[in-house]
CSV table of N, CA and C in Angstrom, one decimal:
chain,number,residue,atom,x,y,z
P,4,ARG,N,160.5,147.1,70.1
P,4,ARG,CA,161.2,147.6,71.0
P,4,ARG,C,160.9,148.6,72.4
P,5,ALA,N,161.2,148.6,72.8
P,5,ALA,CA,160.9,149.7,74.5
P,5,ALA,C,162.0,151.0,74.1
P,6,SER,N,161.0,151.8,74.2
P,6,SER,CA,161.4,153.1,74.6
P,6,SER,C,161.7,153.9,75.7
P,7,SER,N,162.4,155.0,75.6
P,7,SER,CA,163.4,155.3,77.0
P,7,SER,C,161.7,156.4,77.7
P,8,ASP,N,160.6,157.0,76.1
P,8,ASP,CA,160.5,157.8,76.6
P,8,ASP,C,159.2,157.4,75.4
P,9,PRO,N,158.2,156.4,76.5
P,9,PRO,CA,157.0,156.3,75.1
P,9,PRO,C,155.7,157.5,74.9
P,10,ARG,N,155.8,158.3,75.6
P,10,ARG,CA,154.3,159.0,75.5
P,10,ARG,C,154.4,159.8,74.2
P,11,PRO,N,153.2,159.8,73.6
P,11,PRO,CA,153.2,160.0,72.1
P,11,PRO,C,152.9,161.5,72.4
P,12,LEU,N,153.3,162.4,70.8
P,12,LEU,CA,152.6,163.3,71.1
P,12,LEU,C,152.2,164.2,71.1
P,13,ALA,N,152.3,165.7,71.5
P,13,ALA,CA,150.9,166.3,72.1
P,13,ALA,C,150.8,166.7,70.9
P,14,GLU,N,151.5,167.3,70.3
P,14,GLU,CA,151.2,168.0,68.8
P,14,GLU,C,152.0,167.4,68.1
P,15,PRO,N,151.1,166.7,65.9
P,15,PRO,CA,152.3,166.2,65.5
P,15,PRO,C,153.3,166.6,64.7
P,16,LEU,N,154.0,166.2,64.4
P,16,LEU,CA,154.9,167.1,63.8
P,16,LEU,C,154.3,167.2,62.4
P,17,THR,N,154.7,168.3,61.1
P,17,THR,CA,154.8,168.3,60.1
P,17,THR,C,155.5,167.8,59.4
P,18,ARG,N,155.2,167.8,58.1
P,18,ARG,CA,155.6,167.4,57.0
P,18,ARG,C,157.3,167.1,56.3
P,19,ARG,N,157.2,168.5,56.8
P,19,ARG,CA,158.7,169.5,56.9
P,19,ARG,C,159.1,169.5,57.9
P,20,GLU,N,158.6,169.5,59.2
P,20,GLU,CA,159.4,169.3,60.4
P,20,GLU,C,159.9,167.5,60.2
P,21,VAL,N,159.6,167.0,59.6
P,21,VAL,CA,159.9,165.8,60.0
P,21,VAL,C,161.2,165.3,59.5
P,22,GLU,N,160.6,166.7,57.6
P,22,GLU,CA,162.1,166.6,57.4
P,22,GLU,C,163.3,167.2,57.9
P,23,VAL,N,162.8,168.2,58.2
P,23,VAL,CA,164.1,168.9,59.3
P,23,VAL,C,164.9,168.1,60.3
P,24,LEU,N,163.5,167.3,61.0
P,24,LEU,CA,164.1,166.3,62.1
P,24,LEU,C,165.2,165.6,61.4
P,25,GLY,N,165.2,164.8,59.8
P,25,GLY,CA,165.9,164.1,59.6
P,25,GLY,C,166.8,164.5,59.3
P,26,LEU,N,166.9,165.3,58.7
P,26,LEU,CA,168.5,166.5,58.4
P,26,LEU,C,169.3,166.7,60.1
P,27,MET,N,168.6,166.5,60.7
P,27,MET,CA,169.3,167.1,62.3
P,27,MET,C,170.0,165.3,62.7
P,28,ALA,N,169.3,164.4,62.1
P,28,ALA,CA,169.8,163.0,62.3
P,28,ALA,C,170.7,163.2,62.4
P,29,GLN,N,171.0,163.7,60.5
P,29,GLN,CA,172.5,163.4,59.8
P,29,GLN,C,173.4,164.3,60.9
P,30,GLY,N,173.3,165.5,61.5
P,30,GLY,CA,174.1,166.3,62.1
P,30,GLY,C,174.6,167.2,61.1
P,31,ARG,N,173.3,167.9,60.2
P,31,ARG,CA,173.1,168.8,60.0
P,31,ARG,C,172.7,170.7,60.4
P,32,THR,N,173.6,171.7,59.9
P,32,THR,CA,173.6,172.4,61.2
P,32,THR,C,172.2,173.7,60.6
P,33,ASN,N,172.1,174.5,61.0
P,33,ASN,CA,170.8,175.2,60.4
P,33,ASN,C,170.9,175.9,59.5
P,34,PRO,N,171.7,176.3,59.0
P,34,PRO,CA,172.7,177.0,57.6
P,34,PRO,C,172.6,175.9,56.6
P,35,GLU,N,172.8,174.4,56.7
P,35,GLU,CA,172.6,173.1,56.2
P,35,GLU,C,171.5,172.4,55.7
P,36,ILE,N,170.8,172.9,56.7
P,36,ILE,CA,169.4,172.8,56.4
P,36,ILE,C,168.8,173.3,54.9
P,37,ALA,N,168.8,174.7,55.6
P,37,ALA,CA,168.7,176.3,54.8
P,37,ALA,C,168.7,175.9,53.3
P,38,ARG,N,170.2,175.6,52.8
P,38,ARG,CA,170.3,175.2,52.0
P,38,ARG,C,169.8,174.2,51.3
P,39,GLU,N,169.4,172.5,52.1
P,39,GLU,CA,169.3,171.6,51.1
P,39,GLU,C,168.1,171.7,51.2
P,40,LEU,N,167.2,172.4,51.8
P,40,LEU,CA,165.4,172.3,51.8
P,40,LEU,C,165.2,174.2,51.1
P,41,VAL,N,166.3,174.9,50.5
P,41,VAL,CA,166.1,175.8,49.6
P,41,VAL,C,165.0,176.7,50.7
P,42,ILE,N,165.5,177.0,51.9
P,42,ILE,CA,164.8,178.1,52.4
P,42,ILE,C,166.0,179.0,53.8
P,43,ALA,N,165.1,179.9,53.7
P,43,ALA,CA,166.3,181.0,54.7
P,43,ALA,C,166.1,180.5,55.6
P,44,ARG,N,167.3,180.2,56.4
P,44,ARG,CA,168.4,180.8,57.7
P,44,ARG,C,166.7,180.6,58.9
P,45,PRO,N,166.5,181.8,58.8
P,45,PRO,CA,166.1,182.3,59.9
P,45,PRO,C,164.3,180.9,59.9
P,46,THR,N,164.0,180.5,58.6
P,46,THR,CA,162.7,179.8,59.0
P,46,THR,C,163.8,178.4,59.2
P,47,ALA,N,164.3,177.8,59.1
P,47,ALA,CA,165.3,176.7,59.4
P,47,ALA,C,165.4,176.2,61.2
P,48,LYS,N,165.9,178.1,60.9
P,48,LYS,CA,166.3,177.8,62.8
P,48,LYS,C,164.6,177.7,63.7
P,49,THR,N,163.3,178.6,63.0
P,49,THR,CA,162.0,178.4,63.4
P,49,THR,C,161.9,176.4,63.4
P,50,HIS,N,161.8,175.9,62.8
P,50,HIS,CA,161.9,174.8,62.1
P,50,HIS,C,162.2,173.8,63.2
P,51,VAL,N,163.5,174.0,63.2
P,51,VAL,CA,164.4,173.0,64.3
P,51,VAL,C,163.5,173.6,66.4
P,52,GLU,N,163.6,175.0,66.2
P,52,GLU,CA,162.9,174.8,67.8
P,52,GLU,C,161.4,174.3,67.6
P,53,ARG,N,161.1,174.6,66.5
P,53,ARG,CA,159.3,174.2,66.9
P,53,ARG,C,159.2,172.3,66.9
P,54,VAL,N,160.6,171.8,66.2
P,54,VAL,CA,160.9,170.2,66.5
P,54,VAL,C,161.1,169.7,67.9
P,55,ILE,N,162.3,170.9,68.2
P,55,ILE,CA,161.9,170.9,69.8
P,55,ILE,C,161.3,170.8,70.7
P,56,ARG,N,160.8,171.5,70.4
P,56,ARG,CA,159.0,171.8,71.4
P,56,ARG,C,158.3,170.5,71.6
P,57,LYS,N,157.9,170.6,69.8
P,57,LYS,CA,157.3,169.3,70.0
P,57,LYS,C,157.2,167.8,70.4
P,58,LEU,N,159.2,167.9,70.5
P,58,LEU,CA,159.7,166.5,71.1
P,58,LEU,C,159.3,166.5,72.5
P,59,GLY,N,159.0,168.2,73.5
P,59,GLY,CA,159.0,168.1,74.6
P,59,GLY,C,160.8,168.0,75.5
P,60,VAL,N,161.4,167.9,74.3
P,60,VAL,CA,163.0,168.4,75.2
P,60,VAL,C,163.4,169.2,74.6
P,61,SER,N,165.3,169.7,75.1
P,61,SER,CA,165.7,170.9,75.1
P,61,SER,C,166.3,171.5,74.4
P,62,ASP,N,166.8,170.4,73.7
P,62,ASP,CA,168.0,170.3,72.2
P,62,ASP,C,168.4,169.3,71.5
P,63,ARG,N,168.7,169.7,70.2
P,63,ARG,CA,168.9,168.9,69.4
P,63,ARG,C,169.3,167.7,69.1
P,64,THR,N,170.4,167.6,70.0
P,64,THR,CA,170.6,166.1,70.6
P,64,THR,C,169.5,165.5,70.9
P,65,GLN,N,168.7,165.7,72.1
P,65,GLN,CA,167.5,165.0,72.7
P,65,GLN,C,166.3,165.0,71.7
P,66,ALA,N,166.7,165.7,70.6
P,66,ALA,CA,165.6,165.5,70.0
P,66,ALA,C,165.7,164.3,68.9
P,67,VAL,N,166.7,164.4,68.3
P,67,VAL,CA,167.1,163.4,67.5
P,67,VAL,C,166.7,161.5,68.6
P,68,VAL,N,167.3,162.0,69.7
P,68,VAL,CA,167.3,160.4,70.2
P,68,VAL,C,165.5,160.1,70.8
P,69,ARG,N,165.2,161.0,71.1
P,69,ARG,CA,163.8,161.0,71.1
P,69,ARG,C,162.5,161.0,70.3
P,70,ALA,N,163.2,161.3,68.8
P,70,ALA,CA,162.2,160.9,67.0
P,70,ALA,C,162.8,159.5,67.4
P,71,ILE,N,164.3,159.0,67.5
P,71,ILE,CA,164.7,157.3,67.1
P,71,ILE,C,164.0,156.7,68.4
P,72,ASP,N,163.3,156.8,69.4
P,72,ASP,CA,163.4,156.1,69.8
P,72,ASP,C,161.9,156.0,70.0
P,73,LEU,N,160.5,157.2,68.9
P,73,LEU,CA,159.3,156.9,68.3
P,73,LEU,C,159.1,156.6,66.9
P,74,GLY,N,160.4,156.2,66.5
P,74,GLY,CA,160.6,155.4,65.0
P,74,GLY,C,160.1,157.2,64.1
P,75,LEU,N,160.9,158.3,64.6
P,75,LEU,CA,160.4,158.5,63.3
P,75,LEU,C,161.4,159.3,62.2
P,76,VAL,N,162.4,158.6,62.8
P,76,VAL,CA,163.5,158.7,62.1
P,76,VAL,C,164.7,157.1,62.4
P,77,GLY,N,165.6,156.6,61.2
P,77,GLY,CA,165.8,155.7,61.5
P,77,GLY,C,167.3,156.0,61.6
P,78,THR,N,167.7,154.3,62.2
P,78,THR,CA,169.2,154.6,63.2
P,78,THR,C,170.4,154.2,61.5
P,79,GLY,N,170.0,153.5,60.2
P,79,GLY,CA,170.9,153.2,59.3
P,79,GLY,C,171.7,154.6,59.2
P,80,PRO,N,172.4,154.0,57.6
P,80,PRO,CA,173.0,155.2,57.6
P,80,PRO,C,172.1,155.8,56.0
P,81,SER,N,172.9,157.1,56.0
P,81,SER,CA,172.2,158.1,55.7
P,81,SER,C,172.7,158.4,53.8
């Protein structure tokens, strides 16, 4: 499948960041991510910010689109 942005990640995502990314792809908010992963809200926010930075995008929606392009998250039903 052709990617709109095939550049590999300069810095790989951690296992936790991939987990957070999956929840972002489901449309979860930071407080929902925090509850789901049993972490503090500021920690969830930090994970989201790092995911966005590492993917080289500027917001959550772009992060999910880039993650789908890279095959980091699926597009099937959750």
